[in-house]
CSV table of N, CA, C and O in Angstrom, one decimal:
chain,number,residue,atom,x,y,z
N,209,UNK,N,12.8,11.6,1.2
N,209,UNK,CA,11.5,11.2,1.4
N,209,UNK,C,11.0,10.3,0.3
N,209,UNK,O,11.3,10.3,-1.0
N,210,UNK,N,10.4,9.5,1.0
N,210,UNK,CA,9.4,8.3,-0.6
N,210,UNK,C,8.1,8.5,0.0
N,210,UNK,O,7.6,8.5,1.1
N,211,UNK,N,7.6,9.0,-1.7
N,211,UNK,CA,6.7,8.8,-2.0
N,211,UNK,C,6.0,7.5,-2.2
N,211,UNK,O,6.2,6.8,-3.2
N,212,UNK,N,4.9,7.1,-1.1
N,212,UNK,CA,4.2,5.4,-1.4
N,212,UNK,C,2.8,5.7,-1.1
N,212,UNK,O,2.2,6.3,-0.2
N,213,UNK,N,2.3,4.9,-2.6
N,213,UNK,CA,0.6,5.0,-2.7
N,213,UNK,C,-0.1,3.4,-1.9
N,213,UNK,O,0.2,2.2,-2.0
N,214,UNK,N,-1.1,4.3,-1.0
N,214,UNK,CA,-1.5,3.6,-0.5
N,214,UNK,C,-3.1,3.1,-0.8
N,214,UNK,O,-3.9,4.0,-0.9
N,215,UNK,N,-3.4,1.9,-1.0
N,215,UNK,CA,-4.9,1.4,-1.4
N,215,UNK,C,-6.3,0.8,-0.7
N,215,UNK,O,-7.5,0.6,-0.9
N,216,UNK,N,-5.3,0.7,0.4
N,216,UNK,CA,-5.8,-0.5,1.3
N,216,UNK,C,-5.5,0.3,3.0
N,216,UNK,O,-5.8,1.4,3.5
N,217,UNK,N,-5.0,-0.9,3.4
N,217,UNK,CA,-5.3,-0.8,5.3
N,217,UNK,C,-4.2,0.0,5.9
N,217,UNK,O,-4.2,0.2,7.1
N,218,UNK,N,-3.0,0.6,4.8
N,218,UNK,CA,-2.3,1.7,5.3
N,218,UNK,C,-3.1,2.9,5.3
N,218,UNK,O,-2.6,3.8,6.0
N,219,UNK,N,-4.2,3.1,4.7
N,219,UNK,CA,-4.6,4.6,4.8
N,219,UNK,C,-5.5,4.7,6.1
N,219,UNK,O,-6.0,5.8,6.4
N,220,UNK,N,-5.7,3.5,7.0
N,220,UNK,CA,-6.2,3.1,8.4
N,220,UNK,C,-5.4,3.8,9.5
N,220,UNK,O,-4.3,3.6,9.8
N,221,UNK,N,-6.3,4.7,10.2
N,221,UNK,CA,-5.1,5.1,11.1
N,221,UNK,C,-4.6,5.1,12.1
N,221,UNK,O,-3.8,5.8,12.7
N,222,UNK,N,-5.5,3.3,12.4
N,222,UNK,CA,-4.8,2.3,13.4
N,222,UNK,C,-3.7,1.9,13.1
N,222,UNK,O,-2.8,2.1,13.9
N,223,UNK,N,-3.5,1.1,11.6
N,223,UNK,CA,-2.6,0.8,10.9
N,223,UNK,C,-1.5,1.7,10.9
N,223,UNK,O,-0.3,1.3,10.8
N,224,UNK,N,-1.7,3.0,11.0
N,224,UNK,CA,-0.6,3.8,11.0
N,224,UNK,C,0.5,4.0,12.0
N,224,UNK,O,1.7,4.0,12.1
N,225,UNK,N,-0.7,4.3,12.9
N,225,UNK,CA,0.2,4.3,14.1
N,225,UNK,C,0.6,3.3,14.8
N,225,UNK,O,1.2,3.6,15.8
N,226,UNK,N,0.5,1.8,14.3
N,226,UNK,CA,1.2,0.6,14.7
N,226,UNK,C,2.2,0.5,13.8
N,226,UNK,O,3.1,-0.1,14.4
N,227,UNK,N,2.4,0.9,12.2
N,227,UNK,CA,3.2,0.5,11.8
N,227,UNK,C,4.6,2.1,12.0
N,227,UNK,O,5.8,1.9,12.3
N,228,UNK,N,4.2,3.2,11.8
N,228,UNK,CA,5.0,4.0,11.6
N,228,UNK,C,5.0,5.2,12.8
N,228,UNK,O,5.7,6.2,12.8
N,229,UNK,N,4.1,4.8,13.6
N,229,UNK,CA,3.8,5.7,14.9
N,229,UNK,C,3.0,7.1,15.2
N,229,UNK,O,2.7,7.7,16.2
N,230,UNK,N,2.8,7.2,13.8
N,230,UNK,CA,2.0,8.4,13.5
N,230,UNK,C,1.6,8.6,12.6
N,230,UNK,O,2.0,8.3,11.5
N,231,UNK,N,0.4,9.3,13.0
N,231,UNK,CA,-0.5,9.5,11.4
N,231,UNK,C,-0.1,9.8,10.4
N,231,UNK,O,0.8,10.6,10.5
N,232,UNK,N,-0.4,9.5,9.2
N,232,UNK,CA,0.2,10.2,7.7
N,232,UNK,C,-0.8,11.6,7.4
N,232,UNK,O,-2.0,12.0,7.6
N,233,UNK,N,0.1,12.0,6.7
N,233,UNK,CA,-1.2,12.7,5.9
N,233,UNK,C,-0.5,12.9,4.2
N,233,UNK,O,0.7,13.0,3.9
N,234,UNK,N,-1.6,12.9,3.4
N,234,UNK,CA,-1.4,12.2,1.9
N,234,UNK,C,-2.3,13.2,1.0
N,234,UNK,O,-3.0,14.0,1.7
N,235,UNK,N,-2.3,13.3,-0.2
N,235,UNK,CA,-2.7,13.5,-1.4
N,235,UNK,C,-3.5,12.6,-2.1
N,235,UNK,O,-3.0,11.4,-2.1
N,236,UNK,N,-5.0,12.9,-2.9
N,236,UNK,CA,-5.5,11.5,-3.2
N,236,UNK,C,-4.5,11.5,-5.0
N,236,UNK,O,-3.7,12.3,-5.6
N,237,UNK,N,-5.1,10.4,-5.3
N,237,UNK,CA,-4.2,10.1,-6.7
N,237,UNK,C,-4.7,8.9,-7.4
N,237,UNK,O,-5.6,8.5,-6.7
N,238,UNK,N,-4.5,8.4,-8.3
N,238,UNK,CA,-4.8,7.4,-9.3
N,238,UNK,C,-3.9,6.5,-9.5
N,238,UNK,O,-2.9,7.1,-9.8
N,239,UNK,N,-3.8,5.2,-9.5
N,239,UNK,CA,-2.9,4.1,-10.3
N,239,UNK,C,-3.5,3.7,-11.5
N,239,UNK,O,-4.7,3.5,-11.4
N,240,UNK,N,-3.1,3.5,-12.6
N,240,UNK,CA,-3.2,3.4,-14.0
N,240,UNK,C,-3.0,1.8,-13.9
N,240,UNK,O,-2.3,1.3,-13.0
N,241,UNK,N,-3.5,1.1,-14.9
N,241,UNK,CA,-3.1,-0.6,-15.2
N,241,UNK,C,-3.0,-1.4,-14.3
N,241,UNK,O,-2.7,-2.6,-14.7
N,242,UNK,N,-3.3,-1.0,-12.5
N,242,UNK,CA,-4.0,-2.0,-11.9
N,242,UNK,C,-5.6,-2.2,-11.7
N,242,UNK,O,-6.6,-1.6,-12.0
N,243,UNK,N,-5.5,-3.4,-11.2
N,243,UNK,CA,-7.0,-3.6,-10.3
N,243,UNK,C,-6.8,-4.4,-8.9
N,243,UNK,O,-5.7,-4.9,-8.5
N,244,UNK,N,-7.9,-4.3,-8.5
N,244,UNK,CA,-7.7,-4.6,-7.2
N,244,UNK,C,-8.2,-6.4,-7.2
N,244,UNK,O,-9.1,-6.7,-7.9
N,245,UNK,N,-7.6,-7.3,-6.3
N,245,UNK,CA,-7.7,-8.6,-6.2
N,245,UNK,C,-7.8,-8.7,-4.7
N,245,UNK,O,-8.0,-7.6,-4.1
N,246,UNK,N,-7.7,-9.4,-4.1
N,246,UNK,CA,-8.0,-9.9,-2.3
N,246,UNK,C,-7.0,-10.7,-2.0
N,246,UNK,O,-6.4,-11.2,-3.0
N,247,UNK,N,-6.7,-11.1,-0.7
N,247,UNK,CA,-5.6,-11.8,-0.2
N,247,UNK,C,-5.9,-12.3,1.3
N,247,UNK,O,-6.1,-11.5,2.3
N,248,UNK,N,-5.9,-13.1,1.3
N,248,UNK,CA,-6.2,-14.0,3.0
N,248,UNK,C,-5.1,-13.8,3.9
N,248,UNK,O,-4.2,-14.6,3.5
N,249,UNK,N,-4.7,-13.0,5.0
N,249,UNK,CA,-3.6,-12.3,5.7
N,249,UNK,C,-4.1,-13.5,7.0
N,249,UNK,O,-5.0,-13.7,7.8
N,250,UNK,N,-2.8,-14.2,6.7
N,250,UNK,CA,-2.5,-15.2,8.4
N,250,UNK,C,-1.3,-14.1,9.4
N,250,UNK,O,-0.9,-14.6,10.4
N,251,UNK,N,-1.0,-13.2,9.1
N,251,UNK,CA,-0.4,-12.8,10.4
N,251,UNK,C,-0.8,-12.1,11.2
N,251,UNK,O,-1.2,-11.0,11.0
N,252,UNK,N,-0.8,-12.8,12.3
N,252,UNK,CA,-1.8,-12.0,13.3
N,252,UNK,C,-1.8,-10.4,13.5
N,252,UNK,O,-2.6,-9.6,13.7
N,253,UNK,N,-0.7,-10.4,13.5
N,253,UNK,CA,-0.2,-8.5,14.2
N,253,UNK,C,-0.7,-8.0,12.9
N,253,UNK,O,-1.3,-7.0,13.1
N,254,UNK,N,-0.7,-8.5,11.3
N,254,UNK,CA,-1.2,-7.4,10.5
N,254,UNK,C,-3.2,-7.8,11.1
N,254,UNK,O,-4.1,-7.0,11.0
N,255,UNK,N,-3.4,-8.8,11.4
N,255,UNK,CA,-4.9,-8.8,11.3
N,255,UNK,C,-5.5,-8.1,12.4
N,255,UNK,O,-6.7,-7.9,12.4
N,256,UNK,N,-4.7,-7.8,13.3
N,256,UNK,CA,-5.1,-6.7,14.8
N,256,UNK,C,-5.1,-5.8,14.2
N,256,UNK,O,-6.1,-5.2,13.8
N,257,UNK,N,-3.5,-5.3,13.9
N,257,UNK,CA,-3.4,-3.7,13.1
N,257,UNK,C,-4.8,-3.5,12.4
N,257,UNK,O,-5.7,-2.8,13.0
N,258,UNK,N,-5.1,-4.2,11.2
N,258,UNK,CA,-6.0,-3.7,10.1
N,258,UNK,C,-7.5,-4.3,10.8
N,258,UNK,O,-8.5,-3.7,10.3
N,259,UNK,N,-7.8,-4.9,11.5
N,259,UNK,CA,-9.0,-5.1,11.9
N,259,UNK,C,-9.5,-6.5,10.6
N,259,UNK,O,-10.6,-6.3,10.3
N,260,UNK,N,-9.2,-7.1,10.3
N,260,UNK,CA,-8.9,-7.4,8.9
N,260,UNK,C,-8.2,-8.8,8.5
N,260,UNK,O,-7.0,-9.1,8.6
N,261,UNK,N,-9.2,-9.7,7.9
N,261,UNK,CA,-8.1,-11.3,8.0
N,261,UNK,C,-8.1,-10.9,6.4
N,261,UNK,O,-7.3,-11.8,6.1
N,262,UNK,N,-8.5,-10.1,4.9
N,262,UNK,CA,-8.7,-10.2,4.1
N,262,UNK,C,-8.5,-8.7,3.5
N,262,UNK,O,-9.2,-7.7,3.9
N,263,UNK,N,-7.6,-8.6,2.9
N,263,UNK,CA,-6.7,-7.2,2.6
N,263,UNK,C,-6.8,-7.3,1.0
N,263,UNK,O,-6.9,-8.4,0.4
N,264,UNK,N,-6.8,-5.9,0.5
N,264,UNK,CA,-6.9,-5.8,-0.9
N,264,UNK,C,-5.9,-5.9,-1.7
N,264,UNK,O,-4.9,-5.4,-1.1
N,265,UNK,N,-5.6,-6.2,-2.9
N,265,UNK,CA,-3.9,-6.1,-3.3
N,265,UNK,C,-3.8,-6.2,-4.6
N,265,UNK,O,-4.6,-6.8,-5.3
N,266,UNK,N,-2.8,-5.5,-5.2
N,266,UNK,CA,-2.9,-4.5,-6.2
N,266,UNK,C,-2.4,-5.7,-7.9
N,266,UNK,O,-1.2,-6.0,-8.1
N,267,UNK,N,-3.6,-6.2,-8.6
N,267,UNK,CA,-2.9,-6.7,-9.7
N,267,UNK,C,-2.6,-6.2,-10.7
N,267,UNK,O,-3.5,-6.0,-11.5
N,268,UNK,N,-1.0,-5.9,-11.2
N,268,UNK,CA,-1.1,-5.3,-12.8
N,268,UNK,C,-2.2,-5.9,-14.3
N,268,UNK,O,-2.5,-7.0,-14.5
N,269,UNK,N,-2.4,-4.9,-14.8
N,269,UNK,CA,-3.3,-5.6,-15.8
N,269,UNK,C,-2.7,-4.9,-17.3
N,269,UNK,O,-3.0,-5.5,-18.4
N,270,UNK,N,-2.1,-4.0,-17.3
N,270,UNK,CA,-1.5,-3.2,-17.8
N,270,UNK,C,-2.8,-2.1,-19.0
N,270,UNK,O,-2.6,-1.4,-20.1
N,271,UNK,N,-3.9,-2.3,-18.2
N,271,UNK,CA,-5.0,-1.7,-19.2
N,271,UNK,C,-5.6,-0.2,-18.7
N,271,UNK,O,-6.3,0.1,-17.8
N,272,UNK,N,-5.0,0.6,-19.5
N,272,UNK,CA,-5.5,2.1,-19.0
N,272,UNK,C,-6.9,2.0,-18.2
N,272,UNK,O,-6.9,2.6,-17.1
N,273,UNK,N,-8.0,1.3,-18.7
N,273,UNK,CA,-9.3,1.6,-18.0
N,273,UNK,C,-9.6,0.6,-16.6
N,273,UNK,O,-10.5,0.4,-15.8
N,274,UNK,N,-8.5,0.1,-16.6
N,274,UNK,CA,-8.2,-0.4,-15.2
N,274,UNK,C,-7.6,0.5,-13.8
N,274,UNK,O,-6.3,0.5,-13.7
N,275,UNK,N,-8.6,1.3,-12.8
N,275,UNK,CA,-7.7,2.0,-12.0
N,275,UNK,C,-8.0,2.0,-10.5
N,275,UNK,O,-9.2,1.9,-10.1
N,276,UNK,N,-7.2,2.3,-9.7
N,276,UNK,CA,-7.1,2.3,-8.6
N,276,UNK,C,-6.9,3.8,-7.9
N,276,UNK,O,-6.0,4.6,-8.1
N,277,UNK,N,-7.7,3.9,-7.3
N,277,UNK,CA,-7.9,5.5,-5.8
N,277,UNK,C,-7.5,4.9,-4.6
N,277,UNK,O,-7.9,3.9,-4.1
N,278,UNK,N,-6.7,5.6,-4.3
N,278,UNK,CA,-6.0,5.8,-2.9
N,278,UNK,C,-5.1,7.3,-2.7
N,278,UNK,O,-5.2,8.4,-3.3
N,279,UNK,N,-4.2,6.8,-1.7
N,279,UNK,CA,-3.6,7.8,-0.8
N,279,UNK,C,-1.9,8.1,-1.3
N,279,UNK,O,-1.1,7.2,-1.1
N,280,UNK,N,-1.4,9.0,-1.8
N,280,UNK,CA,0.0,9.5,-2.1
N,280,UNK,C,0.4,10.0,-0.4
N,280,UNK,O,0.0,11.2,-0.1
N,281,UNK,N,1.1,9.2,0.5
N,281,UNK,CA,1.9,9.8,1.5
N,281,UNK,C,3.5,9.7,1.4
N,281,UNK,O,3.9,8.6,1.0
N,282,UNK,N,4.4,10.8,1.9
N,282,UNK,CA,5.2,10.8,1.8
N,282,UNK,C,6.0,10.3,3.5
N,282,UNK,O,5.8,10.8,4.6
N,283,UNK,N,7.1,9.2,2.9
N,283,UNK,CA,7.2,8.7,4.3
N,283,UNK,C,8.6,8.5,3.8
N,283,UNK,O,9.0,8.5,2.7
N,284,UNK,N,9.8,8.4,5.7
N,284,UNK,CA,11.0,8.3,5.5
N,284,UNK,C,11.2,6.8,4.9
N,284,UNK,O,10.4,6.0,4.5
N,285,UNK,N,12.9,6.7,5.0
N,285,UNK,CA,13.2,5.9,4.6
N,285,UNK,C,12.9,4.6,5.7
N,285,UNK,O,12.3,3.5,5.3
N,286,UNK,N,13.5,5.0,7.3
N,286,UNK,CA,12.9,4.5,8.0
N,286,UNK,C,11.3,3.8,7.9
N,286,UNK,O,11.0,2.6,7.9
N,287,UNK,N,10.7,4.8,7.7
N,287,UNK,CA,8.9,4.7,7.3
N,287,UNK,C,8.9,3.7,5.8
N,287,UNK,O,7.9,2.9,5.6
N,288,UNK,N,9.7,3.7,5.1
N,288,UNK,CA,9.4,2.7,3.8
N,288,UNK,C,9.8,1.7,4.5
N,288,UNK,O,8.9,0.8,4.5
N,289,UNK,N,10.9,1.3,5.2
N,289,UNK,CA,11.4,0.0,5.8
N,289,UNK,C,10.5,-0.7,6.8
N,289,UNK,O,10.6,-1.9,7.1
N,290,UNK,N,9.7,0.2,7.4
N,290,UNK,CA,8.3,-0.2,8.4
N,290,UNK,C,7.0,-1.0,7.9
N,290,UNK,O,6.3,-1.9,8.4
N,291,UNK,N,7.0,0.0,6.6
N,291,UNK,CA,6.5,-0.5,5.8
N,291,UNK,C,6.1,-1.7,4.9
N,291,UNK,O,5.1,-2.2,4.5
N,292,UNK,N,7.3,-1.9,4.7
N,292,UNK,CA,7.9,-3.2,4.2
N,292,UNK,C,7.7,-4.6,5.3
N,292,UNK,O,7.5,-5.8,5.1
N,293,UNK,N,7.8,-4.0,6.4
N,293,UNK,CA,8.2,-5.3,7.3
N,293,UNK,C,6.4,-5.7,7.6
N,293,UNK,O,6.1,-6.8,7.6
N,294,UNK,N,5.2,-4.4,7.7
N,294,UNK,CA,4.0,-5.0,7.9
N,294,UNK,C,3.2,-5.3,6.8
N,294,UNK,O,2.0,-5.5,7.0
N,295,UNK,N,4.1,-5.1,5.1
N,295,UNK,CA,3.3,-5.9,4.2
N,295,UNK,C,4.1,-7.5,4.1
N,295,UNK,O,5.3,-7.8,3.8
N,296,UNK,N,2.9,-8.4,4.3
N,296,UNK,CA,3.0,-9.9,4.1
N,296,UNK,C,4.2,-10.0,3.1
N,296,UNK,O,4.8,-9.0,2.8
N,297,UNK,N,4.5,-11.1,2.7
N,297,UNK,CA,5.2,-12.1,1.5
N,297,UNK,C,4.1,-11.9,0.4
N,297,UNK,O,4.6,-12.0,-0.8
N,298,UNK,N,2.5,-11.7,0.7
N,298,UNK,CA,2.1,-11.7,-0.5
N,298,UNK,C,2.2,-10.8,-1.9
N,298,UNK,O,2.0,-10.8,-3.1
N,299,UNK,N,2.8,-9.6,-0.8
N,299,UNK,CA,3.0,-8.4,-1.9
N,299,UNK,C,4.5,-8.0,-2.1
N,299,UNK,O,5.4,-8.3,-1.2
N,300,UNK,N,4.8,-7.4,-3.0
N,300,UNK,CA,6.5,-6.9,-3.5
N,300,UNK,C,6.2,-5.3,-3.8
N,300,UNK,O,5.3,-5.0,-4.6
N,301,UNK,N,6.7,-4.5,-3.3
N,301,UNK,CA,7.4,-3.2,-3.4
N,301,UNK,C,7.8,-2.9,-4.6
N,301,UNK,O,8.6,-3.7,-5.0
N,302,UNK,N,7.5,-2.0,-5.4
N,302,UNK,CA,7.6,-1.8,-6.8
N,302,UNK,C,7.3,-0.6,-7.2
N,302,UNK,O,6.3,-0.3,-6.7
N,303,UNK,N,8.0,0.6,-8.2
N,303,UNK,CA,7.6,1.8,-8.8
N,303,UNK,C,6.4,1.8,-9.9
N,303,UNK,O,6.0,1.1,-10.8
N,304,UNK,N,6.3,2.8,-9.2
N,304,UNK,CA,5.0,3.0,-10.2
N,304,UNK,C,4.5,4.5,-10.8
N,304,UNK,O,4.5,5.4,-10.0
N,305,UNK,N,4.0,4.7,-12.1
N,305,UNK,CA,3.2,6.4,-12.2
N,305,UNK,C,2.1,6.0,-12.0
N,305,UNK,O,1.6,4.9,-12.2
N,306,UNK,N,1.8,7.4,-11.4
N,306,UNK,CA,0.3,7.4,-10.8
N,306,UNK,C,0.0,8.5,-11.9
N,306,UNK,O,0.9,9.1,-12.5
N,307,UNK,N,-2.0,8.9,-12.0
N,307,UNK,CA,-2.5,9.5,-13.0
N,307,UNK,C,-1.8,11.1,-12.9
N,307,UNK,O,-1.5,11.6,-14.0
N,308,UNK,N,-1.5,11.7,-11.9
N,308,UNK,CA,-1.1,12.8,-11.9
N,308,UNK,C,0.3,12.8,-12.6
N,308,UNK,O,0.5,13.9,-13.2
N,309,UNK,N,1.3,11.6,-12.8
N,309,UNK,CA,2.8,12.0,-13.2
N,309,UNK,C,3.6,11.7,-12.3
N,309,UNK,O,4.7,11.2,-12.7
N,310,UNK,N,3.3,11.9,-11.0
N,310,UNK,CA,4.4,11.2,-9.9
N,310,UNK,C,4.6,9.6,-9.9
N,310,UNK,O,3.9,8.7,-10.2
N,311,UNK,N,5.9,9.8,-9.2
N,311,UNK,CA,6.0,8.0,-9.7
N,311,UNK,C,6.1,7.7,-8.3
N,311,UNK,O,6.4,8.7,-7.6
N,312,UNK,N,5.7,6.3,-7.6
N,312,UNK,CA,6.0,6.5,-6.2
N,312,UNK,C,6.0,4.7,-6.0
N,312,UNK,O,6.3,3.9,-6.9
N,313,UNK,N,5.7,4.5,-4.8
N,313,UNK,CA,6.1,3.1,-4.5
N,313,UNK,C,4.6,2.4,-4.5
N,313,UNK,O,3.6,3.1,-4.3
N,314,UNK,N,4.5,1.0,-4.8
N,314,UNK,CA,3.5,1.0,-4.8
N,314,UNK,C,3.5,-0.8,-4.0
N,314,UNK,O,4.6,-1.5,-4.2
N,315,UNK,N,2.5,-1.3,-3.3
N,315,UNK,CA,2.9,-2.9,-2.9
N,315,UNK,C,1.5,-3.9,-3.9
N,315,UNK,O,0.3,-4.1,-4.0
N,316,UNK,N,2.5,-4.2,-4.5
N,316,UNK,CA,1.4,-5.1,-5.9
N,316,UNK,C,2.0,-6.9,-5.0
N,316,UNK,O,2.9,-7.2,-4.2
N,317,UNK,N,0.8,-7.8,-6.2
N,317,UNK,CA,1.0,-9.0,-5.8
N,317,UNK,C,2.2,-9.6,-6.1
N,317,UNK,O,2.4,-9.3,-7.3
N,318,UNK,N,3.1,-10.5,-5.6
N,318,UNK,CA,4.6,-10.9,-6.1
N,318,UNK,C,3.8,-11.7,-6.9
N,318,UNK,O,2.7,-12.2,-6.9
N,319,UNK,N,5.3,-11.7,-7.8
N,319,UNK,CA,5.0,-12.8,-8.7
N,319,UNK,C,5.4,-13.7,-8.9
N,319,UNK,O,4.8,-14.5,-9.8
């Protein structure tokens, strides 16, 4: 199982069930040294999914008083690879600790 923190239109549970078929259910949690930035989403199937032409997306800043609240769900590998396929080109898949200690997956802006 992977652990992946969600910020945005995965914790939607339209979004869920279009991307991985079923609801999640998660733990809340903290990201440390990001903040949140915005992103203009041209694919259509994510902008049905999320209801949504304008999605939030995770910038490193590397400053402790910089943080982010969302969702710790644990999803297969399958489910990470689903995952992957309905975040855009604008974001990259990357490890990360979160405030509790766990480290988990996180989709920040590529660079």
């Amino acid at each position: 199982m992977h652990a992946l923190f969600s910020y945005g239109t995965l914790q939607q549970p339209q979004v869920q069930l279009d991307t991985f078929g079923r609801l999640l259910e998660g733990q809340k949690d903290t990201l440390i040294g990001y903040k949140l930035g915005e992103v203009k989403i041209t694919d259509e199937a994510v902008i049905k999914s999320s209801g949504k032409e304008y999605h939030p997306i995770l910038i490193k800043s590397d400053l402790e008083e910089d943080t982010v609240d969302g969702t710790v769900f644990l999803i297969t590998d399958v489910e990470l690879h689903q995952a992957d396929e309905y975040e855009v080109d604008d974001y990259q898949r990357v490890e990360a600790q979160l405030a509790s200690g766990k480290t988990c997956w996180i989709y920040a802006a590529a660079s």
